[in-house]
Coordinates of C-alpha atoms in Angstrom, one line a residue:
X1 CA -6.2 9.4 15.5
X2 CA -3.7 6.6 15.9
X3 CA -0.8 5.9 13.6
X4 CA -0.3 2.6 12.6
X5 CA 3.2 3.2 12.3
X6 CA 5.8 0.3 9.6
X7 CA 8.6 -2.0 10.3
X8 CA 11.3 1.2 11.7
X9 CA 8.2 4.5 11.2
X10 CA 8.4 6.4 14.2
X11 CA 5.6 8.3 15.8
X12 CA 6.1 10.9 18.8
X13 CA 4.4 10.8 21.5
X14 CA 2.1 13.7 23.1
X15 CA 2.6 12.9 27.1
X16 CA 5.0 10.8 29.3
X17 CA 2.1 8.8 31.3
X18 CA 1.7 6.0 28.9
X19 CA 0.3 1.8 29.0
X20 CA 2.4 -0.8 27.3
X21 CA -0.7 -3.2 26.1
X22 CA 0.4 -6.3 24.2
X23 CA -1.8 -8.7 22.9
X24 CA -0.1 -12.1 21.1
X25 CA -2.0 -15.5 20.2
X26 CA -0.4 -17.5 22.5
X27 CA 1.0 -16.5 25.6
X28 CA 5.4 -14.4 26.5
X29 CA 6.7 -12.6 28.2
X30 CA 7.0 -9.2 28.1
X31 CA 9.5 -7.3 29.8
X32 CA 11.6 -3.5 28.3
X33 CA 14.7 -2.3 29.2
X34 CA 16.6 0.8 29.7
X35 CA 19.7 2.1 27.7
X36 CA 21.5 6.1 27.2
X37 CA 21.5 7.0 23.6
X38 CA 23.3 4.5 22.3
X39 CA 20.6 2.2 23.2
X40 CA 23.0 0.4 25.3
X41 CA 22.7 -1.3 29.0
X42 CA 24.4 -0.8 31.5
X43 CA 23.9 -3.6 33.7
X44 CA 21.1 -5.6 35.2
X45 CA 19.6 -3.0 36.7
X46 CA 17.9 -1.9 33.9
X47 CA 16.3 -4.4 32.6
X48 CA 12.0 -4.5 34.2
X49 CA 11.2 -8.3 34.1
X50 CA 8.8 -11.1 35.7
X51 CA 11.6 -11.8 38.4
X52 CA 12.3 -7.8 38.4
X53 CA 9.0 -6.2 36.6
X54 CA 8.9 -2.4 39.2
X55 CA 11.8 0.4 38.1
X56 CA 11.6 3.9 38.4
X57 CA 8.6 4.9 36.3
X58 CA 8.4 1.1 34.8
X59 CA 6.4 -1.9 35.1
X60 CA 6.0 -5.0 33.7
X61 CA 3.7 -8.2 34.5
X62 CA 5.0 -11.0 36.3
X63 CA 4.1 -13.9 34.6
X64 CA 4.1 -14.8 30.8
X65 CA 0.8 -14.7 29.6
X66 CA -1.5 -13.7 25.8
X67 CA -2.3 -9.8 26.7
X68 CA 0.0 -7.7 29.0
X69 CA 0.3 -3.7 30.0
X70 CA 3.0 -2.3 30.4
X71 CA 3.1 1.1 32.4
X72 CA 5.8 3.0 31.8
X73 CA 5.8 6.9 32.8
X74 CA 8.4 8.7 31.0
X75 CA 9.0 11.5 33.6
X76 CA 9.7 9.5 36.2
X77 CA 12.9 7.8 34.5
X78 CA 16.8 8.4 35.4
X79 CA 17.4 10.9 33.7
X80 CA 20.0 8.9 32.5
X81 CA 17.5 6.1 29.8
X82 CA 17.6 8.2 26.5
X83 CA 15.9 4.7 25.0
X84 CA 12.6 2.2 26.8
X85 CA 12.8 -1.3 24.8
X86 CA 10.1 -3.3 24.9
X87 CA 10.6 -6.9 23.8
X88 CA 9.1 -10.5 23.9
X89 CA 10.1 -13.6 24.3
X90 CA 8.3 -17.1 24.5
X91 CA 9.0 -19.1 27.1
X92 CA 10.4 -22.4 27.4
X93 CA 10.0 -25.3 29.4
X94 CA 5.5 -25.2 28.6
X95 CA 5.5 -26.9 25.7
X96 CA 3.8 -24.1 23.3
X97 CA 5.5 -22.9 20.8
X98 CA 9.5 -22.6 19.9
X99 CA 9.3 -19.6 17.5
X100 CA 6.8 -16.5 16.6
X101 CA 6.4 -18.4 13.4
X102 CA 4.4 -20.4 14.6
X103 CA 1.9 -18.7 15.9
X104 CA 0.0 -15.2 15.7
X105 CA 1.4 -11.9 15.1
X106 CA 2.2 -10.3 18.0
X107 CA 0.1 -6.9 18.3
X108 CA 1.5 -3.4 20.3
X109 CA -0.6 -0.7 21.1
X110 CA 0.3 2.6 23.3
X111 CA -2.4 4.3 24.7
X112 CA -3.7 6.8 26.8
X113 CA -3.7 6.2 30.7
X114 CA -7.3 6.1 29.0
X115 CA -6.8 3.3 27.1
X116 CA -7.3 5.7 23.9
X117 CA -4.3 5.0 21.4
X118 CA -1.9 6.3 20.6
X119 CA 0.4 4.1 17.8
X120 CA -0.3 0.8 17.3
X121 CA 2.8 -2.1 16.0
X122 CA 1.5 -5.5 14.7
X123 CA 5.0 -7.5 14.6
X124 CA 4.2 -9.7 11.0
X125 CA 7.0 -12.0 9.3
X126 CA 9.3 -13.5 12.9
X127 CA 10.0 -17.2 11.3
X128 CA 11.8 -18.7 13.6
X129 CA 13.1 -15.6 16.0
X130 CA 12.0 -17.1 20.4
X131 CA 12.6 -13.4 21.2
X132 CA 11.7 -9.4 19.8
X133 CA 12.5 -6.4 20.2
X134 CA 9.3 -5.0 19.2
X135 CA 8.9 -1.0 19.4
X136 CA 10.8 1.6 21.3
X137 CA 10.3 4.6 23.5
X138 CA 13.2 7.6 22.3
X139 CA 14.4 10.7 23.6
X140 CA 14.3 13.2 20.2
X141 CA 15.1 16.9 20.1
X142 CA 14.0 17.0 23.4
X143 CA 10.6 15.1 23.1
X144 CA 9.8 11.6 23.5
X145 CA 9.3 9.8 20.6
X146 CA 7.1 5.5 19.9
X147 CA 9.6 4.0 17.3
X148 CA 8.2 0.4 15.8
X149 CA 11.2 -1.6 16.1
X150 CA 10.3 -5.3 15.0
X151 CA 13.8 -6.8 15.3
X152 CA 14.2 -10.8 16.4
X153 CA 16.6 -13.1 17.5
X154 CA 16.4 -16.6 16.3
X155 CA 18.9 -17.5 20.5
X156 CA 16.5 -16.2 21.9
X157 CA 16.2 -13.9 25.2
X158 CA 20.0 -14.7 26.0
X159 CA 20.0 -13.4 22.1
X160 CA 18.3 -10.4 22.2
X161 CA 19.9 -8.7 25.3
X162 CA 24.0 -9.5 24.2
X163 CA 23.0 -7.1 21.2
X164 CA 22.0 -4.3 23.4
X165 CA 25.6 -4.7 25.8
X166 CA 25.0 -6.9 28.6
X167 CA 28.1 -8.8 29.7
X168 CA 26.0 -11.9 31.8
X169 CA 22.6 -11.9 29.2
X170 CA 23.0 -15.8 28.9
X171 CA 22.3 -15.6 33.2
X172 CA 19.9 -13.1 33.2
X173 CA 18.6 -15.0 30.7
X174 CA 17.8 -18.0 32.6
X175 CA 17.0 -15.8 35.5
X176 CA 14.1 -14.2 33.5
X177 CA 12.7 -18.1 32.6
X178 CA 12.8 -19.5 35.9
X179 CA 10.8 -16.4 37.6
X180 CA 8.0 -17.4 34.1
X181 CA 8.2 -21.2 35.5
X182 CA 8.0 -20.7 39.0
X183 CA 5.2 -18.1 38.6
X184 CA 3.5 -20.6 36.2
X185 CA 4.0 -22.4 39.2
X186 CA 2.0 -21.3 41.2
X187 CA -0.5 -20.2 39.6
X188 CA -4.0 -21.8 40.0
X189 CA -4.4 -23.6 36.4
X190 CA -8.5 -23.1 35.4
X191 CA -10.7 -26.1 35.6
X192 CA -11.8 -28.1 33.0
X193 CA -13.9 -27.0 29.7
X194 CA -17.2 -29.4 30.1
X195 CA -19.3 -30.5 27.4
X196 CA -23.0 -30.2 26.9
X197 CA -23.4 -33.4 28.2
X198 CA -21.4 -32.3 31.7
X199 CA -18.5 -33.9 30.9
X200 CA -14.8 -32.5 31.5
X201 CA -12.4 -32.6 28.6
X202 CA -8.7 -32.4 28.6
X203 CA -6.5 -34.8 29.6
X204 CA -7.3 -38.3 31.3
X205 CA -11.2 -37.4 30.5
X206 CA -11.4 -39.1 26.8
X207 CA -10.4 -38.5 23.4
X208 CA -9.9 -34.9 22.4
X209 CA -11.2 -34.9 18.8
X210 CA -8.6 -32.8 16.3
X211 CA -9.6 -28.9 16.0
X212 CA -10.1 -28.4 12.2
X213 CA -9.3 -24.5 12.9
X214 CA -7.3 -23.5 9.6
X215 CA -4.1 -21.3 10.2
X216 CA -3.5 -18.7 10.5
X217 CA -2.5 -16.6 7.5
X218 CA 1.6 -16.2 6.5
X219 CA 2.1 -13.4 6.0
X220 CA 5.6 -12.7 3.7
X221 CA 9.0 -10.8 4.9
X222 CA 8.3 -7.9 4.0
X223 CA 4.4 -7.3 5.0
X224 CA 4.4 -4.8 7.5
X225 CA 0.7 -4.0 9.2
X226 CA -0.2 -0.5 8.4
X227 CA -3.4 0.5 8.7
X228 CA -6.6 0.9 10.6
X229 CA -7.1 -3.0 12.6
X230 CA -9.8 -4.5 11.7
X231 CA -12.7 -5.9 14.1
X232 CA -12.7 -9.6 14.5
X233 CA -15.6 -12.1 14.9
X234 CA -15.9 -13.5 18.5
X235 CA -17.1 -17.3 17.9
X236 CA -20.3 -17.0 20.5
X237 CA -20.2 -18.2 24.3
X238 CA -21.6 -22.1 25.3
X239 CA -23.5 -22.2 28.1
X240 CA -21.5 -23.6 31.0
X241 CA -18.4 -23.3 28.6
X242 CA -15.2 -21.0 30.1
X243 CA -15.5 -16.8 29.0
X244 CA -13.2 -15.5 26.3
X245 CA -11.7 -12.2 27.9
X246 CA -11.1 -11.3 24.0
X247 CA -11.3 -7.7 23.3
X248 CA -13.3 -7.8 20.3
X249 CA -10.9 -4.4 18.3
X250 CA -8.2 -6.9 19.2
X251 CA -5.7 -7.5 16.4
X252 CA -4.0 -10.7 17.7
X253 CA -4.1 -12.6 13.3
X254 CA -1.6 -11.8 11.1
X255 CA -2.8 -8.4 8.3
X256 CA -6.2 -10.7 6.7
X257 CA -5.6 -12.2 3.9
X258 CA -6.0 -9.9 0.1
X259 CA -9.3 -9.8 -2.0
X260 CA -10.7 -13.0 -3.2
X261 CA -10.0 -13.0 -7.0
X262 CA -12.7 -12.9 -9.3
X263 CA -14.1 -17.4 -10.1
X264 CA -12.2 -18.2 -13.1
X265 CA -14.0 -19.6 -16.0
X266 CA -13.0 -24.0 -16.1
X267 CA -10.0 -24.8 -17.5
X268 CA -8.6 -21.6 -17.0
X269 CA -6.4 -20.5 -15.0
X270 CA -7.1 -16.9 -12.1
X271 CA -7.9 -13.6 -13.4
X272 CA -5.1 -11.8 -11.5
X273 CA -6.0 -8.5 -8.9
X274 CA -4.5 -5.4 -8.2
X275 CA -3.8 -5.4 -4.7
X276 CA -3.3 -9.8 -3.8
X277 CA -0.9 -10.2 -1.6
X278 CA -1.4 -10.0 2.9
X279 CA -1.4 -6.0 4.5
X280 CA -2.9 -3.5 5.6
X281 CA -3.3 -0.7 3.0
X282 CA -3.9 -1.0 -0.3
X283 CA -0.3 0.7 -0.1
X284 CA 1.1 -2.2 1.1
X285 CA -0.3 -4.4 -0.5
X286 CA 0.5 -3.5 -3.6
X287 CA 4.3 -3.1 -2.5
X288 CA 4.4 -7.5 -0.9
X289 CA 2.7 -8.1 -4.3
X290 CA 5.5 -6.4 -6.9
X291 CA 7.9 -8.1 -3.9
X292 CA 6.0 -11.4 -5.0
X293 CA 6.0 -10.9 -8.5
X294 CA 9.7 -10.1 -8.4
X295 CA 10.1 -14.4 -6.8
X296 CA 7.8 -16.1 -9.3
X297 CA 9.8 -14.5 -12.0
X298 CA 13.2 -15.4 -10.1
X299 CA 11.9 -19.0 -9.3
X300 CA 9.3 -20.0 -12.4
X301 CA 12.9 -18.5 -14.6
X302 CA 15.1 -20.6 -11.8
X303 CA 13.5 -23.6 -12.8
X304 CA 13.3 -23.3 -16.0
X305 CA 17.3 -22.5 -16.3
X306 CA 18.1 -25.7 -14.2
X307 CA 15.4 -28.1 -16.6
X308 CA 17.4 -26.5 -20.1
X309 CA 20.7 -27.7 -18.2
X310 CA 19.9 -31.6 -16.4
X311 CA 18.4 -31.6 -20.0
X312 CA 22.1 -30.7 -21.7
X313 CA 24.2 -32.6 -18.9
X314 CA 22.5 -35.8 -19.6
X315 CA 22.5 -35.9 -23.6
X316 CA 26.5 -35.1 -22.1
X317 CA 25.7 -38.4 -20.5
X318 CA 24.3 -40.9 -23.3
X319 CA 26.1 -40.2 -25.2
X320 CA 29.0 -40.2 -23.9
X321 CA 27.5 -44.2 -22.7
X322 CA 26.9 -44.8 -26.1
X323 CA 30.3 -43.7 -27.4
X324 CA 32.2 -45.8 -25.2
X325 CA 31.1 -48.9 -27.1
X326 CA 34.6 -48.6 -30.6
X327 CA 31.6 -50.5 -31.7
X328 CA 28.7 -48.1 -31.5
X329 CA 31.7 -45.1 -33.1
X330 CA 31.4 -46.3 -36.7
X331 CA 28.3 -47.1 -39.0
X332 CA 24.4 -45.5 -38.2
X333 CA 24.9 -46.8 -34.8
X334 CA 26.7 -43.9 -33.1
X335 CA 24.2 -41.5 -35.4
X336 CA 21.2 -42.8 -33.7
X337 CA 22.5 -42.6 -30.5
X338 CA 22.9 -38.7 -31.7
X339 CA 19.8 -38.1 -33.4
X340 CA 18.4 -40.1 -30.1
X341 CA 19.9 -38.1 -26.9
X342 CA 19.2 -34.9 -29.2
X343 CA 15.4 -35.9 -29.5
X344 CA 15.3 -36.3 -25.3
X345 CA 17.0 -32.6 -25.1
X346 CA 15.0 -31.0 -26.6
X347 CA 12.1 -32.7 -25.4
X348 CA 12.4 -32.0 -22.6
X349 CA 13.8 -28.4 -23.0
X350 CA 10.5 -28.1 -25.5
X351 CA 8.4 -29.7 -21.8
X352 CA 9.9 -26.5 -19.9
X353 CA 10.9 -23.2 -22.1
X354 CA 6.6 -24.6 -21.7
X355 CA 5.6 -24.2 -18.6
X356 CA 7.8 -20.7 -17.6
X357 CA 6.5 -19.5 -20.9
X358 CA 3.1 -20.2 -19.1
X359 CA 4.1 -18.4 -15.2
X360 CA 5.0 -15.1 -17.5
X361 CA 1.9 -15.4 -19.1
X362 CA 0.1 -15.4 -15.6
X363 CA 2.7 -12.6 -14.5
X364 CA 2.3 -10.9 -17.5
X365 CA -1.5 -11.6 -16.8
X366 CA -0.5 -9.7 -13.8
X367 CA 1.2 -7.0 -14.2
X368 CA -1.0 -5.6 -16.1
X369 CA -3.5 -5.2 -13.9
X370 CA -0.8 -4.0 -10.5
X371 CA 0.7 -1.2 -13.2
X372 CA -2.6 1.0 -13.6
X373 CA -3.5 0.8 -9.8
X374 CA -0.1 1.5 -8.5
X375 CA 0.5 4.7 -5.5
X376 CA 2.0 7.5 -7.3
X377 CA 5.9 6.1 -6.0
X378 CA 5.4 3.7 -7.2
X379 CA 4.0 4.2 -10.7
X380 CA 6.2 4.7 -14.1
X381 CA 6.0 8.6 -15.1
X382 CA 3.3 8.0 -18.1
X383 CA 1.5 6.7 -15.4
X384 CA -1.9 8.5 -15.2
X385 CA -1.8 8.6 -11.9
X386 CA 0.9 11.7 -12.3
X387 CA -2.0 13.1 -13.7
X388 CA -4.0 14.6 -10.7
X389 CA -0.6 14.8 -8.4
X390 CA -1.4 16.2 -4.7
X391 CA 1.3 17.1 -2.5
X392 CA 0.6 13.5 -0.2
X393 CA 1.0 14.8 3.9
X394 CA 2.8 11.8 4.6
X395 CA 5.3 9.6 3.3
X396 CA 4.8 6.7 1.8
X397 CA 6.1 2.7 2.0
X398 CA 8.8 2.5 -0.7
X399 CA 9.8 4.5 -4.1
X400 CA 10.4 3.4 -7.6
X401 CA 13.1 4.1 -9.1
X402 CA 13.6 2.3 -12.4
X403 CA 12.6 -1.7 -13.8
X404 CA 13.6 -5.9 -14.0
X405 CA 14.4 -7.9 -15.8
X406 CA 15.6 -11.6 -17.4
X407 CA 17.1 -12.2 -20.9
X408 CA 13.6 -14.8 -20.9
X409 CA 11.4 -12.3 -20.1
X410 CA 12.1 -8.9 -21.7
X411 CA 9.6 -7.5 -22.2
X412 CA 8.7 -8.1 -18.3
X413 CA 9.2 -5.1 -16.1
X414 CA 9.4 -5.3 -12.3
X415 CA 9.3 -1.7 -10.5
X416 CA 12.5 -1.8 -8.4
X417 CA 11.4 -0.1 -4.5
X418 CA 14.2 1.0 -2.5
X419 CA 11.7 1.7 1.4
X420 CA 12.0 5.8 2.6
X421 CA 13.5 6.9 4.6
X422 CA 16.8 6.3 2.0
X423 CA 19.1 3.6 3.9
X424 CA 22.0 4.3 1.8
X425 CA 23.0 7.4 -1.5
X426 CA 22.7 6.6 -4.4
X427 CA 25.0 6.6 -7.5
X428 CA 24.0 7.4 -11.2
X429 CA 27.3 5.9 -13.2
X430 CA 28.0 7.5 -16.0
X431 CA 31.6 5.1 -17.1
X432 CA 31.2 3.9 -20.5
X433 CA 33.0 1.3 -19.0
X434 CA 29.4 0.3 -17.1
X435 CA 28.1 -2.1 -19.3
X436 CA 28.3 -2.8 -23.3
X437 CA 25.1 -0.9 -23.9
X438 CA 27.5 2.9 -22.0
X439 CA 29.8 1.2 -23.9
X440 CA 28.3 2.6 -27.8
X441 CA 26.7 5.9 -26.3
X442 CA 28.5 8.6 -26.8
X443 CA 30.3 9.6 -23.3
X444 CA 29.4 13.9 -23.3
X445 CA 25.6 11.8 -24.3
X446 CA 25.8 8.9 -21.6
X447 CA 26.8 11.9 -19.0
X448 CA 24.1 14.0 -20.1
X449 CA 21.8 10.7 -19.5
X450 CA 23.3 10.1 -16.0
X451 CA 22.7 13.5 -15.1
X452 CA 18.7 13.6 -16.4
X453 CA 18.4 10.5 -14.1
X454 CA 19.3 12.2 -10.9
X455 CA 17.2 14.9 -12.2
X456 CA 14.1 12.2 -12.4
X457 CA 14.7 10.3 -8.5
X458 CA 15.1 14.0 -7.4
X459 CA 11.8 15.0 -8.2
X460 CA 10.3 11.1 -7.5
X461 CA 11.6 11.6 -3.7
X462 CA 10.5 15.7 -4.2
X463 CA 7.0 14.9 -4.5
X464 CA 6.7 12.6 -2.1
X465 CA 8.0 13.7 0.1
X466 CA 5.1 16.5 2.3
X467 CA 5.4 19.7 1.6
X468 CA 8.1 22.0 3.1
X469 CA 9.9 18.3 4.7
X470 CA 12.5 17.4 2.1
X471 CA 14.8 19.7 0.2
X472 CA 17.8 19.5 -2.9
X473 CA 21.0 20.8 -2.9
X474 CA 23.3 20.7 -6.2
X475 CA 26.7 20.6 -7.0
X476 CA 27.5 21.2 -10.0
X477 CA 30.9 22.2 -10.3
X478 CA 31.7 23.4 -14.3
X479 CA 28.3 24.3 -14.1
X480 CA 27.3 21.1 -17.4
X481 CA 24.6 19.8 -15.9
X482 CA 22.6 23.4 -16.6
X483 CA 20.2 22.0 -18.8
X484 CA 19.5 18.7 -17.0
X485 CA 18.8 20.6 -14.0
X486 CA 16.2 23.4 -15.7
X487 CA 13.1 21.4 -14.4
X488 CA 14.7 22.2 -11.0
X489 CA 15.7 25.6 -11.9
X490 CA 12.4 26.7 -13.4
X491 CA 10.4 25.3 -10.8
X492 CA 12.2 26.4 -7.7
X493 CA 12.1 23.4 -5.8
X494 CA 15.4 23.6 -5.4
X495 CA 17.1 24.6 -1.8
X496 CA 19.2 27.1 -3.5
X497 CA 20.7 27.9 -6.9
X498 CA 24.1 24.6 -8.1
X499 CA 26.5 25.6 -7.0
X500 CA 30.1 25.7 -9.2
X501 CA 33.4 26.8 -8.2
X502 CA 35.4 24.7 -5.5
X503 CA 34.4 28.1 -3.7
X504 CA 30.6 26.5 -4.6
X505 CA 31.4 23.5 -3.5
X506 CA 33.6 24.6 0.3
X507 CA 30.6 26.3 1.0
X508 CA 27.4 23.9 0.2
X509 CA 29.2 20.9 1.7
X510 CA 30.9 22.8 4.8
X511 CA 27.0 23.5 5.1
X512 CA 25.1 19.8 5.0
X513 CA 28.2 19.2 6.9
X514 CA 27.5 20.8 9.8
X515 CA 24.0 20.4 10.3
X516 CA 25.7 16.4 10.5
X517 CA 27.8 17.5 12.7
X518 CA 25.2 19.7 15.3
X519 CA 21.4 17.3 14.5
X520 CA 23.6 14.5 15.8
X521 CA 25.7 16.6 19.0
X522 CA 21.6 17.8 19.3
X523 CA 20.4 14.5 19.1
X524 CA 22.5 12.6 21.7
X525 CA 22.9 16.1 24.1
X526 CA 18.9 15.6 24.4
X527 CA 19.8 19.2 23.8
X528 CA 17.6 20.2 20.6
X529 CA 16.1 22.8 21.5
X530 CA 19.6 24.4 21.6
X531 CA 19.9 24.1 17.6
X532 CA 20.2 27.5 16.2
X533 CA 17.3 28.2 14.0
X534 CA 19.2 28.4 10.5
X535 CA 19.4 24.3 11.0
X536 CA 16.9 21.9 9.4
X537 CA 15.7 19.6 10.7
X538 CA 14.0 17.5 7.8
X539 CA 15.4 15.2 4.5
X540 CA 17.8 16.3 2.8
X541 CA 19.1 15.0 -0.7
X542 CA 22.8 16.6 -2.1
X543 CA 23.2 16.1 -6.4
X544 CA 26.5 15.5 -6.9
X545 CA 27.7 16.1 -11.0
X546 CA 30.5 15.6 -11.9
X547 CA 32.9 14.0 -9.2
X548 CA 35.8 14.4 -8.5
X549 CA 36.1 17.6 -10.7
X550 CA 35.8 20.4 -8.2
X551 CA 36.2 19.1 -4.7
X552 CA 40.4 18.7 -2.9
X553 CA 41.1 16.7 -0.4
X554 CA 39.3 18.8 2.4
X555 CA 36.1 18.6 -0.2
X556 CA 36.8 14.7 -0.3
X557 CA 36.6 13.8 3.0
X558 CA 34.1 15.7 3.6
X559 CA 31.6 14.2 1.0
X560 CA 33.2 10.4 2.2
X561 CA 31.6 11.7 6.1
X562 CA 28.1 12.8 4.6
X563 CA 28.2 8.9 2.9
X564 CA 28.4 8.1 6.2
X565 CA 27.1 9.9 9.4
X566 CA 24.1 12.0 6.8
X567 CA 21.6 9.6 6.0
X568 CA 20.8 8.4 9.5
X569 CA 20.1 12.6 10.2
X570 CA 18.6 12.3 7.3
X571 CA 21.8 14.2 4.7
X572 CA 21.5 12.1 1.1
X573 CA 23.5 11.7 -1.8
X574 CA 23.0 11.2 -5.1
X575 CA 26.2 10.7 -6.6
X576 CA 27.0 10.7 -10.9
X577 CA 30.6 9.9 -11.7
X578 CA 32.9 8.3 -13.7
X579 CA 35.0 5.4 -11.5
X580 CA 37.9 6.2 -13.6
X581 CA 37.5 10.0 -13.2
X582 CA 38.6 9.7 -9.4
X583 CA 41.3 6.6 -10.4
X584 CA 43.2 9.1 -8.9
X585 CA 42.7 9.0 -5.3
X586 CA 43.4 4.8 -6.0
X587 CA 41.2 2.2 -2.2
X588 CA 40.8 5.7 -0.3
X589 CA 37.1 6.3 -2.3
X590 CA 36.5 2.4 -2.4
X591 CA 34.4 2.5 1.1
X592 CA 32.4 5.5 -1.1
X593 CA 31.5 3.8 -4.3
X594 CA 30.4 0.3 -1.7
X595 CA 28.5 2.6 0.2
X596 CA 25.9 3.4 -2.4
X597 CA 23.5 1.9 -4.1
X598 CA 24.9 2.0 -8.1
X599 CA 22.5 2.7 -11.1
X600 CA 23.2 3.3 -14.9
X601 CA 21.5 5.7 -17.5
X602 CA 20.9 2.5 -19.7
X603 CA 20.0 -0.8 -19.0
X604 CA 22.9 -3.1 -17.6
X605 CA 22.7 -6.3 -15.5
X606 CA 24.8 -5.1 -13.0
X607 CA 22.2 -6.2 -10.0
X608 CA 22.9 -9.4 -8.8
X609 CA 20.6 -11.3 -7.3
X610 CA 22.0 -13.5 -4.3
X611 CA 19.5 -16.0 -4.4
X612 CA 18.8 -17.6 -7.1
X613 CA 22.3 -16.4 -8.8
X614 CA 20.5 -14.4 -11.2
X615 CA 22.0 -10.8 -12.9
X616 CA 18.8 -8.4 -13.3
X617 CA 18.6 -6.0 -15.9
X618 CA 18.2 -2.9 -14.8
X619 CA 16.0 -0.5 -16.8
X620 CA 16.1 3.4 -16.2
X621 CA 12.5 5.5 -15.2
X622 CA 11.6 8.1 -18.0
X623 CA 9.7 11.4 -18.4
X624 CA 7.5 10.5 -22.3
X625 CA 9.8 13.5 -24.8
X626 CA 7.3 15.4 -25.5
X627 CA 5.2 15.7 -21.7
X628 CA 4.9 18.3 -19.4
X629 CA 4.0 15.8 -16.4
X630 CA 7.8 16.6 -14.9
X631 CA 7.2 20.2 -14.5
X632 CA 3.3 20.0 -13.7
X633 CA 4.4 17.8 -10.3
X634 CA 6.8 19.7 -9.8
X635 CA 4.6 23.1 -10.1
X636 CA 2.4 21.3 -7.9
X637 CA 5.2 20.6 -5.4
X638 CA 6.3 24.2 -5.4
X639 CA 3.0 26.2 -5.3
X640 CA 2.5 23.9 -1.8
X641 CA 5.7 25.3 -0.1
X642 CA 4.8 28.4 -1.3
X643 CA 1.0 28.3 0.6
X644 CA 1.6 25.7 2.6
X645 CA -0.6 22.6 1.9
X646 CA -0.9 19.4 1.7

């Protein structure tokens, strides 16, 4: 079964002799680099390119083309090679596109020698980049895997090669482009096609009618293809015309456009539909649609605020201009000028509000359609999808950790999604100084809400991972979170009972720190088989309550180490803490707080949007009082673990 990869996703390779097939909508340069365990390329001898196409265990094409086949024998690679990176670049000086955003999204397929696809990846979302690291084959725990990368470089080949550690990257980039130009000069150009009348069509052969073929659909930056490739229709061959060698199932374009919305009634906007965004799966369509709703709300609110500011500024300018004449400061002239200026201000603000209300109504209608269609990972706890919950067989693209909204539309909630696996830890701020709502809440109640919120996040993570691939550990030094932890303890989904006291804190931190150390050493030394049998290589979440109570200096150092090094090897933090409680440590803990995503147990407008300058209000997810959905979901997770089923 072919694995359709998304950016950052990996897949185990079942064999060592492979073929990497590249399909692009325009001629591209294909090459590969051989790096060590850190991905560093130690010289030009570690780069396969059109000027030097053969290296031990690797061979690439000698010229730019729209289709490439790269041969790789992983067993024949030098022992020092731990990473093989496939790179693509647009040729220079050919008159073709100078950025990938002007071409169809390149498609990469890793196949066996029999042509059967093992993994595929489509590089959507590129814009100004002219070179890109497409994917990499790397050794991990004694096995070779493929990872979808999709890292583009607007600086071209020189920037890409420099990023991989090559000292003379610019010189090598010129050498590669010169080799491509030389190969193109030596090649024989095909004859121009003939018209049905037998005349040549091409430069110098008369005018060529402009094409009426629409350009390929554009894809949002967050769109990442992840499903079965679709067969593209091929145009019928015209007798006497050129032969079309395009494979009928080769995907050379962006993901398909969203399904057509139902026709709108005359004079009314089109009815929204769920999945109205580009993507190769419904999950990806919904992810991109939610991101689009966020952008639309940010854009229309920014336009409204700008219009109101303009109206206020214009009124002030008109009043200043009118009242600058002393004759207008007395009598009725000044009053009439003020009334006229305010009337114009109110008219402009009213028009802006009408436009905002129109957009908000459309977004509200779209939200009403999207919310019921969301999968469990994207849904609120009150969504009926949780009542039919079953343990998944693979992790989703993202996880919902709350909602965000703006003051102009407090009733319109946009889901806040974070990509999986987590790239940083989470900090649930239980301090009363975090927001006005927190300041009005009793301190003990706020701490309880913070811990309950952490438990809900942990439960969602347990629910969206396959059985046995995610473990939760808890540090509760004083045992104050027993009530909030009851659902996890009662269901048996915790890896072990919550750790209490200084000894419990030290035991958990030492065990997880040891795991991070061992896995990192095994990866660097390519010695996965030497890992002790008690080392679980799955994903781990550590919930820390009431930090820094129960932590000595050594424990604090270990916690900082887990925050920095843990995510890369699958150990994540979920902190429940008030920063004021740790003020005694001073700036020592500043890197820890900055490394975590801060959320709150009550509504708080702390999420800054640098795009348009909005302050978004975060709303935590909650379970409806009296609902048994949380216990039911955790019971299903625990049962799947015991039986080993998905």
